Coordinates of C-alpha atoms and ligand atoms in Angstrom, one line a residue:
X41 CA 10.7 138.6 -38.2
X42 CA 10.7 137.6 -41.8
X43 CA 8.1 134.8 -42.6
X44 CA 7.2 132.8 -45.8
X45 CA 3.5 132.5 -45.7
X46 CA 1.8 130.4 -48.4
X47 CA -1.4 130.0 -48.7
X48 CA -1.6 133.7 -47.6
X49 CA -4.6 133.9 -50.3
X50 CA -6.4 131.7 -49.1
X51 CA -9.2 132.1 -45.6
X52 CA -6.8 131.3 -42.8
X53 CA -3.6 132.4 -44.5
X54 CA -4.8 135.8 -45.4
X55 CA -6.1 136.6 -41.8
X56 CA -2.3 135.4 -40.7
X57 CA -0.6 138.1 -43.2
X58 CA -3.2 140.9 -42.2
X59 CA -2.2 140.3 -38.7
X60 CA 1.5 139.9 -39.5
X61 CA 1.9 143.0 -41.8
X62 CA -0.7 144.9 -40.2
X63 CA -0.5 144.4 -36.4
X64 CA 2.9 142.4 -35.7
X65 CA 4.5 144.5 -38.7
X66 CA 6.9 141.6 -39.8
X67 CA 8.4 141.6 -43.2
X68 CA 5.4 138.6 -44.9
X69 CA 6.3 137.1 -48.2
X70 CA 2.8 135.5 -49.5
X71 CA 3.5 132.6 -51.7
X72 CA 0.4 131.5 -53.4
X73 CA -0.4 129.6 -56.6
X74 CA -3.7 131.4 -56.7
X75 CA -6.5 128.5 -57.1
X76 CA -10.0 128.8 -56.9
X77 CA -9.9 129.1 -53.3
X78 CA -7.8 132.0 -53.2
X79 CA -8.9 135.7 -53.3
X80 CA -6.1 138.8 -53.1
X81 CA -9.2 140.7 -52.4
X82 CA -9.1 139.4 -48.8
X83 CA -5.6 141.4 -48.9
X84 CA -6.2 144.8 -49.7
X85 CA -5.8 146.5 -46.3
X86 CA -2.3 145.4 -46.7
X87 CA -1.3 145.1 -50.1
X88 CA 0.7 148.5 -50.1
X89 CA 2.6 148.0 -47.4
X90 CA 6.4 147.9 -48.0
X91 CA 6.6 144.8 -45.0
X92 CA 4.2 142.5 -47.9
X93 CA 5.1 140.5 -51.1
X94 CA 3.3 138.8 -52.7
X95 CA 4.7 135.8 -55.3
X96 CA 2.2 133.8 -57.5
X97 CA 4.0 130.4 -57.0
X98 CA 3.0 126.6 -57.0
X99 CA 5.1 124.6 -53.9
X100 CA 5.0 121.9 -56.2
X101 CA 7.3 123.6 -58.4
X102 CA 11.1 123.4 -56.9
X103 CA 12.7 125.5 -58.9
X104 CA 10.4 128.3 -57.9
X105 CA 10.6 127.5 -54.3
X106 CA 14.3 127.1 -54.2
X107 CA 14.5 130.7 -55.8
X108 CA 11.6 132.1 -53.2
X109 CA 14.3 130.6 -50.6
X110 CA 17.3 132.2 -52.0
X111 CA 16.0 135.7 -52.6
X112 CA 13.9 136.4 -49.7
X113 CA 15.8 134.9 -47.1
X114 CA 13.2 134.3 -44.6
X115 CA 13.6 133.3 -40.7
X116 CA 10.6 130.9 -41.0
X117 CA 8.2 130.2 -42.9
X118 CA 4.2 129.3 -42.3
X119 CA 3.0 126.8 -44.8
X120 CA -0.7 127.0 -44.8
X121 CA -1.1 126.6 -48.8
X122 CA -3.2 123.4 -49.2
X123 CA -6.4 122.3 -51.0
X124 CA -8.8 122.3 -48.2
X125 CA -12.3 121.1 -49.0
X126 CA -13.0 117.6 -47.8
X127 CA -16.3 117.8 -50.3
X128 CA -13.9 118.4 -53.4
X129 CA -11.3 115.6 -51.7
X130 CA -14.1 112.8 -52.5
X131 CA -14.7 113.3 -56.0
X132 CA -11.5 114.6 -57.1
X133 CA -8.9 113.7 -54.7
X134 CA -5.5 114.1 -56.8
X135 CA -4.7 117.7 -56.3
X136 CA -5.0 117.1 -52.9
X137 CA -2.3 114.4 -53.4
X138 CA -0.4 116.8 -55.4
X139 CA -0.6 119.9 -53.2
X140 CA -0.7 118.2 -50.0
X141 CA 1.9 115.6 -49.8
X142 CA 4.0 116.5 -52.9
X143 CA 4.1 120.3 -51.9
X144 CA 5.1 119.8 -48.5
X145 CA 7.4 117.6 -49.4
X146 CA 8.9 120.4 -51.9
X147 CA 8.9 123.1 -49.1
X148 CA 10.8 120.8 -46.5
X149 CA 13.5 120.0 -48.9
X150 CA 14.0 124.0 -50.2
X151 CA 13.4 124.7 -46.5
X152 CA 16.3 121.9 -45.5
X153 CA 18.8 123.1 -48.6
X154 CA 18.0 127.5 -47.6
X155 CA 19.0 126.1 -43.8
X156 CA 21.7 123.8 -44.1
X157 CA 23.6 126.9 -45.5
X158 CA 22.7 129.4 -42.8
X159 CA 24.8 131.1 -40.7
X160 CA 24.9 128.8 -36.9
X161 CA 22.6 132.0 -35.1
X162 CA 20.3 132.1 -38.1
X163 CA 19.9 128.4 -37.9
X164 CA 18.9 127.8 -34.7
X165 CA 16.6 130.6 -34.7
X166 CA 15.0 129.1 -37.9
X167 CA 11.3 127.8 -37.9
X168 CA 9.1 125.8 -40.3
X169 CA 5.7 125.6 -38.7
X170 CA 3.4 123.2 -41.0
X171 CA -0.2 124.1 -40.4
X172 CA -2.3 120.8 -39.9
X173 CA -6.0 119.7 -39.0
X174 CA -7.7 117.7 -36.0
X175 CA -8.8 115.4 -38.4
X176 CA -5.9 113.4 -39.4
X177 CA -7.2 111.8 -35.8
X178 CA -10.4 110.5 -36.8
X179 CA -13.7 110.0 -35.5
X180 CA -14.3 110.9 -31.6
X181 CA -17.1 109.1 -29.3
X182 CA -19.1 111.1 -26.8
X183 CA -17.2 113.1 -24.5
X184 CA -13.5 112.5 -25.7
X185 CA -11.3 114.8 -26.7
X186 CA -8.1 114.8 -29.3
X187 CA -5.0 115.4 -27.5
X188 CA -1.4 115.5 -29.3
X189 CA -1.3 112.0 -28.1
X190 CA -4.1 110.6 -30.2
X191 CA -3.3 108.0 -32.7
X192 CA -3.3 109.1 -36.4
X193 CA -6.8 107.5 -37.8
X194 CA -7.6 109.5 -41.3
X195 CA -10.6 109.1 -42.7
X196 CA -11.0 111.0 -45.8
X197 CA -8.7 111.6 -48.6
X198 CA -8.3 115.1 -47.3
X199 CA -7.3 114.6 -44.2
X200 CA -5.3 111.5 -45.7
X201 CA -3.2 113.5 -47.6
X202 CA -2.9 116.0 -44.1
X203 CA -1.8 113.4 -42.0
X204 CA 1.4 112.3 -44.5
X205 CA 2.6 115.7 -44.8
X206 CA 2.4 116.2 -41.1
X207 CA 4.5 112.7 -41.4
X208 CA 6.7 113.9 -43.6
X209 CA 7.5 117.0 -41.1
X210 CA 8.0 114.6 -38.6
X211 CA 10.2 113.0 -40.6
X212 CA 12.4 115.7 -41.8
X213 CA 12.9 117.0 -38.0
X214 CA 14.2 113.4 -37.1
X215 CA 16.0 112.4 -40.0
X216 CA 17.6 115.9 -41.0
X217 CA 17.4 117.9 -37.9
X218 CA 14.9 120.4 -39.2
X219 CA 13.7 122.9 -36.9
X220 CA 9.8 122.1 -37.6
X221 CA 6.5 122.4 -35.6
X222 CA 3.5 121.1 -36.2
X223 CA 0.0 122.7 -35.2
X224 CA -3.5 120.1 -35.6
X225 CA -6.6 123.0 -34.8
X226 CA -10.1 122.7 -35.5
X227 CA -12.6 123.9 -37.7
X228 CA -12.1 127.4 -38.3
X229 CA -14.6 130.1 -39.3
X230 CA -15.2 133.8 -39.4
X231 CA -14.8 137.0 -42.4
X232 CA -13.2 136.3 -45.6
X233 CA -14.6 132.7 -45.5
X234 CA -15.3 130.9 -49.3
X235 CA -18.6 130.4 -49.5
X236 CA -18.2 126.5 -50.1
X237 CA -17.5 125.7 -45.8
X238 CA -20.7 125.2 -43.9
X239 CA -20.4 128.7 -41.8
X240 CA -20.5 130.8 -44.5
X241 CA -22.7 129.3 -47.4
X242 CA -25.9 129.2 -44.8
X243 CA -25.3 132.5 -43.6
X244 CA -25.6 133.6 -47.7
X245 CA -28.3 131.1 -48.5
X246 CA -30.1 132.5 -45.2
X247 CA -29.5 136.0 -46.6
X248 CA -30.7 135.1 -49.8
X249 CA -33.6 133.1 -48.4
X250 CA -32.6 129.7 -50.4
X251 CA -32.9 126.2 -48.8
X252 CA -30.0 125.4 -46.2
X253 CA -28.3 122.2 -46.6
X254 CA -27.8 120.2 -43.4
X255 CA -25.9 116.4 -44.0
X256 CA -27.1 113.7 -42.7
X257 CA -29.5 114.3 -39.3
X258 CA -27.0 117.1 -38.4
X259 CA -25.6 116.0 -35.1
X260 CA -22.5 115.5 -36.4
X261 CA -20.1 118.2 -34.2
X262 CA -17.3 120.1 -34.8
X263 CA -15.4 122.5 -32.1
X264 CA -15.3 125.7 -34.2
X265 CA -12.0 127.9 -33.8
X266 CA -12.7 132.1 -34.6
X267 CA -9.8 132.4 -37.4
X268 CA -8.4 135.6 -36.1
X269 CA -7.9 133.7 -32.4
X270 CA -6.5 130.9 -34.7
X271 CA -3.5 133.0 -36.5
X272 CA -2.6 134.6 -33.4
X273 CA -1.6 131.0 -32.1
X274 CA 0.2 130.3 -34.9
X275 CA 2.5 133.2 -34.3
X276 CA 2.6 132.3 -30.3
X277 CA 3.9 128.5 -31.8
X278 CA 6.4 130.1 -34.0
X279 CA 8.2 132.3 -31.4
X280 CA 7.6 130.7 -28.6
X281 CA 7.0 127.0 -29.5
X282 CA 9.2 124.0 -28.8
X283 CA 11.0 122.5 -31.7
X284 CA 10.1 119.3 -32.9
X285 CA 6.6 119.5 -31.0
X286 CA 3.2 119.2 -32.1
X287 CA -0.1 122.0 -30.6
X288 CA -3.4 121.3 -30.7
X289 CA -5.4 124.7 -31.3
X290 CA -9.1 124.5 -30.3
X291 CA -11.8 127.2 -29.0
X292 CA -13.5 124.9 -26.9
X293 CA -16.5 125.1 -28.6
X294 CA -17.7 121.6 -29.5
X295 CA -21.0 122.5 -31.8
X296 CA -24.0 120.0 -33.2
X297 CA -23.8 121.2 -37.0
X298 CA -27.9 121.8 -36.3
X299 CA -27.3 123.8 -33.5
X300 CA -24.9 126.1 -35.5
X301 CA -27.5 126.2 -38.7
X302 CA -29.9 127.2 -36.1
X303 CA -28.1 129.8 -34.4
X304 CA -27.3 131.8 -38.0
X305 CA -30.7 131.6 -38.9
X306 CA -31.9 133.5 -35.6
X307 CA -28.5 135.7 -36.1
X308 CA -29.8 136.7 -40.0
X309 CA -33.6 137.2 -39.1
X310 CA -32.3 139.6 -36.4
X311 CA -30.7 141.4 -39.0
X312 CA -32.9 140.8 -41.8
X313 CA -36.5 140.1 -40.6
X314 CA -38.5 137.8 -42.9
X315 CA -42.2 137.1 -42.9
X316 CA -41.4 133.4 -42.2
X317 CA -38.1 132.5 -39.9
X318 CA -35.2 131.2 -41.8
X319 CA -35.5 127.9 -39.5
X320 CA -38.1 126.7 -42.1
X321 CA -35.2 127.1 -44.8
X322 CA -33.5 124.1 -43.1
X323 CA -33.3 121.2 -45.5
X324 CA -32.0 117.6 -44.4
X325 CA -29.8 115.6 -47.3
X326 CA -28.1 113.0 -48.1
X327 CA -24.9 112.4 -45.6
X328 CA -21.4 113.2 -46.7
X329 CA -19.4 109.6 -47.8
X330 CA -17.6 109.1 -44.7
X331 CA -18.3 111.9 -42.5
X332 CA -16.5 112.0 -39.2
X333 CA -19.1 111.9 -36.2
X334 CA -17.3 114.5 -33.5
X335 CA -14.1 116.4 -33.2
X336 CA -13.4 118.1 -30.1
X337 CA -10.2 119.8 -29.3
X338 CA -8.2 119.7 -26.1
X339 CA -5.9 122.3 -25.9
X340 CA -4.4 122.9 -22.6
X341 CA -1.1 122.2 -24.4
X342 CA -1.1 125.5 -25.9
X343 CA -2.9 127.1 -23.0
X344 CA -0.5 126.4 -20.5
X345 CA 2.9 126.2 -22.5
X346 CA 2.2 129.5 -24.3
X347 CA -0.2 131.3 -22.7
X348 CA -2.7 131.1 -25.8
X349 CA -6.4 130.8 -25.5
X350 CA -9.2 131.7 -27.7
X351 CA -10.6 135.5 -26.8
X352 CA -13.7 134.3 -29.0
X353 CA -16.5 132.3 -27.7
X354 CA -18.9 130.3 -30.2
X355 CA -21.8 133.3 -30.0
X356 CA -19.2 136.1 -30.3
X357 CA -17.2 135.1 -33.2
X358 CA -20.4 133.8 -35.2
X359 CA -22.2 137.0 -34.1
X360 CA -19.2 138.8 -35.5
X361 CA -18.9 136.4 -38.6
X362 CA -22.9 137.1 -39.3
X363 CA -22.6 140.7 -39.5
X364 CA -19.5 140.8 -41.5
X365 CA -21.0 139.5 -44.7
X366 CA -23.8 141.4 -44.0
X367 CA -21.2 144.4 -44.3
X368 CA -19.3 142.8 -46.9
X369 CA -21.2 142.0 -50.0
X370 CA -18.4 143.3 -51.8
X371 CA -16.2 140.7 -51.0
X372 CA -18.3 137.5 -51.3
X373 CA -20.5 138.4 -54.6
X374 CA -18.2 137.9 -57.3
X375 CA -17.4 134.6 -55.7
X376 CA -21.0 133.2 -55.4
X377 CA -21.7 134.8 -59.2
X378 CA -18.3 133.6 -60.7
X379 CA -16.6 131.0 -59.1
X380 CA -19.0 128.9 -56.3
X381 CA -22.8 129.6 -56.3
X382 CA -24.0 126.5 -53.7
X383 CA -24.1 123.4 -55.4
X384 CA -23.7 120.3 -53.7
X385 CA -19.9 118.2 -53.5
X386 CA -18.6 115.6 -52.7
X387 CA -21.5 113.0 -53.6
X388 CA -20.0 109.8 -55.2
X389 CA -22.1 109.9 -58.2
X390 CA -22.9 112.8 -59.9
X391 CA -19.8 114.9 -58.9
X392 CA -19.1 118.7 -59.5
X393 CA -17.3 120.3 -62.2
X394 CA -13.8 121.7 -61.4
X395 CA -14.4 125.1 -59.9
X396 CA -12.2 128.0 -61.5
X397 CA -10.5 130.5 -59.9
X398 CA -11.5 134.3 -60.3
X399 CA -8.1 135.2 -61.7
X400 CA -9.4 132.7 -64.9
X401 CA -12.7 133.9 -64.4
X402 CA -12.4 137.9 -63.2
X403 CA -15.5 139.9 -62.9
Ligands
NAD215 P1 -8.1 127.7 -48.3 O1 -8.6 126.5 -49.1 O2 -9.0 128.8 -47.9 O3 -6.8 128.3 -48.9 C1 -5.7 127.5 -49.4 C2 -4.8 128.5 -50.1 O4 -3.7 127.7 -50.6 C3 -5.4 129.1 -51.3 O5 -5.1 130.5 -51.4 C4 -4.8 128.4 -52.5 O6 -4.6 129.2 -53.7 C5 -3.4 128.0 -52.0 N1 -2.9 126.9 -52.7 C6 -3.5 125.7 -53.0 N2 -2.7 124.9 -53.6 C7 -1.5 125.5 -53.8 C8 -0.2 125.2 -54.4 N3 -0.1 124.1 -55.0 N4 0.8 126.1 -54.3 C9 0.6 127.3 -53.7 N5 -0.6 127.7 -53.1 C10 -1.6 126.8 -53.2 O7 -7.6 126.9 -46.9 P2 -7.7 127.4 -45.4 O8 -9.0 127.1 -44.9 O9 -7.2 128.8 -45.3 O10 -6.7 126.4 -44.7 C11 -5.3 126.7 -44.6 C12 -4.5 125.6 -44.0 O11 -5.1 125.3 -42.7 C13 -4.6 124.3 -44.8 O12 -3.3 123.7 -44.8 C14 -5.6 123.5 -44.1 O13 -5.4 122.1 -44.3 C15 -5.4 123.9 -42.7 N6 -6.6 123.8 -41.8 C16 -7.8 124.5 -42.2 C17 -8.9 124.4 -41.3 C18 -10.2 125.2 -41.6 O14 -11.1 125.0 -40.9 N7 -10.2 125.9 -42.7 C19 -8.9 123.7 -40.2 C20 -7.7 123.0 -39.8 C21 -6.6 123.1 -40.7

């Protein structure tokens, strides 16, 4: 196979090309406009191999796409490039507009142009998988789960902008016959993480014995996905998935944010006793604007059509997750000296300064 990935800089993207280039050995072309979010260094047990390329490129820039299209020729392409942060999406929401909507919206008509001109084999076979969130569905109550049936209820202007492009796919698949899919998972975690996502920035402000910022009373719950179980069902959906469809990926974790604080405190004291245990660290603030009560994944979809399921459970992967930034200071220093050291986003007043990236600001 021969795959477009963008976003490959960025958390989830890069674990998808390490496993592409590395363990599936398909031919990976990483398009990535490089923003603060993204970090080649997350790349360099593949970066010499002759099956990866790398492109700096915005996917709001046609031209550039439309050339990416022409010269690589690919059989699919992943499209995981994306401003992420729902923190960042409250106080500045207009890259997210940008990137989000307009940038999908640039790949699908490249994407439609590269495939109306294929060969009829080469057509059929090809695949644009749009990587999505569980929260363009909203807020759950107690005990329900999102299924690919739930109604589309965004609530912030991140998963706003998620739940157009994923219209726009849609769209394109109807209107122009597109050969798209469409994957909704949960919150991800696990190595190469940047330190702005909950997971990682308690596990560094445990390490480095500073307060740890819970929102709100902390029983808001989210059904964390290990990212190495998550890129292995996107490949499963983009060999094996049925056109036109949408797959929920989950871990079937559903986790009080308290309870997961908790857990990396015992997880760093075990590794790094401290006279007092980093419990007493935990610090309640003021709630997010808007923050979704529960997500909960059901994914039998996936389980049964494709035979995916997450190997990781919630006290493996974050057991794993711990000890990899113990092992890995290398990787996440220059971020929390240079580029994000811990500050709060996303409050309504008193919002933070656009971060910069570590190719503006290189150590
Ligand atoms: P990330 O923020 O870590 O990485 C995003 C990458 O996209 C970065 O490398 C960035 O440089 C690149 N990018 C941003 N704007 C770009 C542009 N205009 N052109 C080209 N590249 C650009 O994000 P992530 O956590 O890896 O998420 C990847 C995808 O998965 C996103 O689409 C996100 O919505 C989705 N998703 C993430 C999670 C999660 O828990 N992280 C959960 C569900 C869905």
């Amino acid at each position: 196979m021969r795959v477009i990935v963008t976003g490959g800089a960025g958390f989830i993207g890069s674990a998808l090309v390490r496993y592409l280039v590395g363990e599936r050995g398909w031919d990976v072309l990483n398009v990535d406009k490089l923003t603060y979010a993204a970090n080649l260094q997350s790349l360099t047990s593949v970066r010499d191999r002759t099956n990866y390329r790398f492109v700096q490129a915005d996917i709001c820039d046609a031209a550039a796409i439309n050339r990416i299209f022409a010269d690589f020729r690919p059989d699919g392409i992943m499209h995981l490039a994306a401003e992420s942060h729902v923190d960042r999406s409250i106080s500045s929401s207009a890259e997210f507009i940008t990137t989000n909507i307009l940038g999908t919206h640039v790949l699908l008509e490249a994407a439609r142009k590269y495939w109306g001109e294929l060969a009829p084999g080469q057509r059929e076979a090809f695949r644009f998988l749009h990587v999505s969130t569980d929260e363009v569905y909203g807020s759950l109550d107690d005990g329900a789960f999102f299924t690919e049936s739930t109604a589309y209820d965004p609530r912030s202007p991140y998963s706003a902008s998620k739940a157009s492009s994923d219209h726009l796919v849609s769209a394109w698949r109807e209107t122009y016959g597109l050969p798209t899919l469409i994957t909704n998972c949960s919150n991800n975690y696990g190595p190469y993480h940047f330190p702005e996502k909950l997971i990682p920035l308690i596990i560094l402000n445990a390490l480095e014995k500073k307060p740890l910022p819970v929102y709100g009373d902390g029983g808001n719950v989210r059904d964390w996905l290990y990212v190495e179980d998550h890129v292995k069902a996107l490949t499963a959906v983009l060999e094996r998935g049925r056109v036109g469809e949408t797959y929920n990926v989950g871990g079937r974790a559903p986790t009080r944010n308290l309870s997961v604080v908790e857990c990396i405190c015992d997880l760093v004291d075990a590794h790094s006793p401290s006279e007092e245990p980093r419990r007493k660290l935990i610090t309640f603030v003021p709630d997010r604007p808007g923050h979704d009560r529960r997500y909960a994944i059901d994914p039998t979809k996936i389980e049964t059509e494709l035979g995916w399921r997450a190997q990781q459970t919630f006290d493996t992967g974050i057991a794993a997750t711990v000890k990899w930034y113990f092992d890995n200071a290398w990787w996440w220093k220059p971020l929390r000296d240079n580029v994000y050291s811990g500050a709060r986003l996303g409050l309504l007043e008193n919002p933070a300064p656009a971060p910069r990236s570590l190719v503006e600001n290189p150590v």
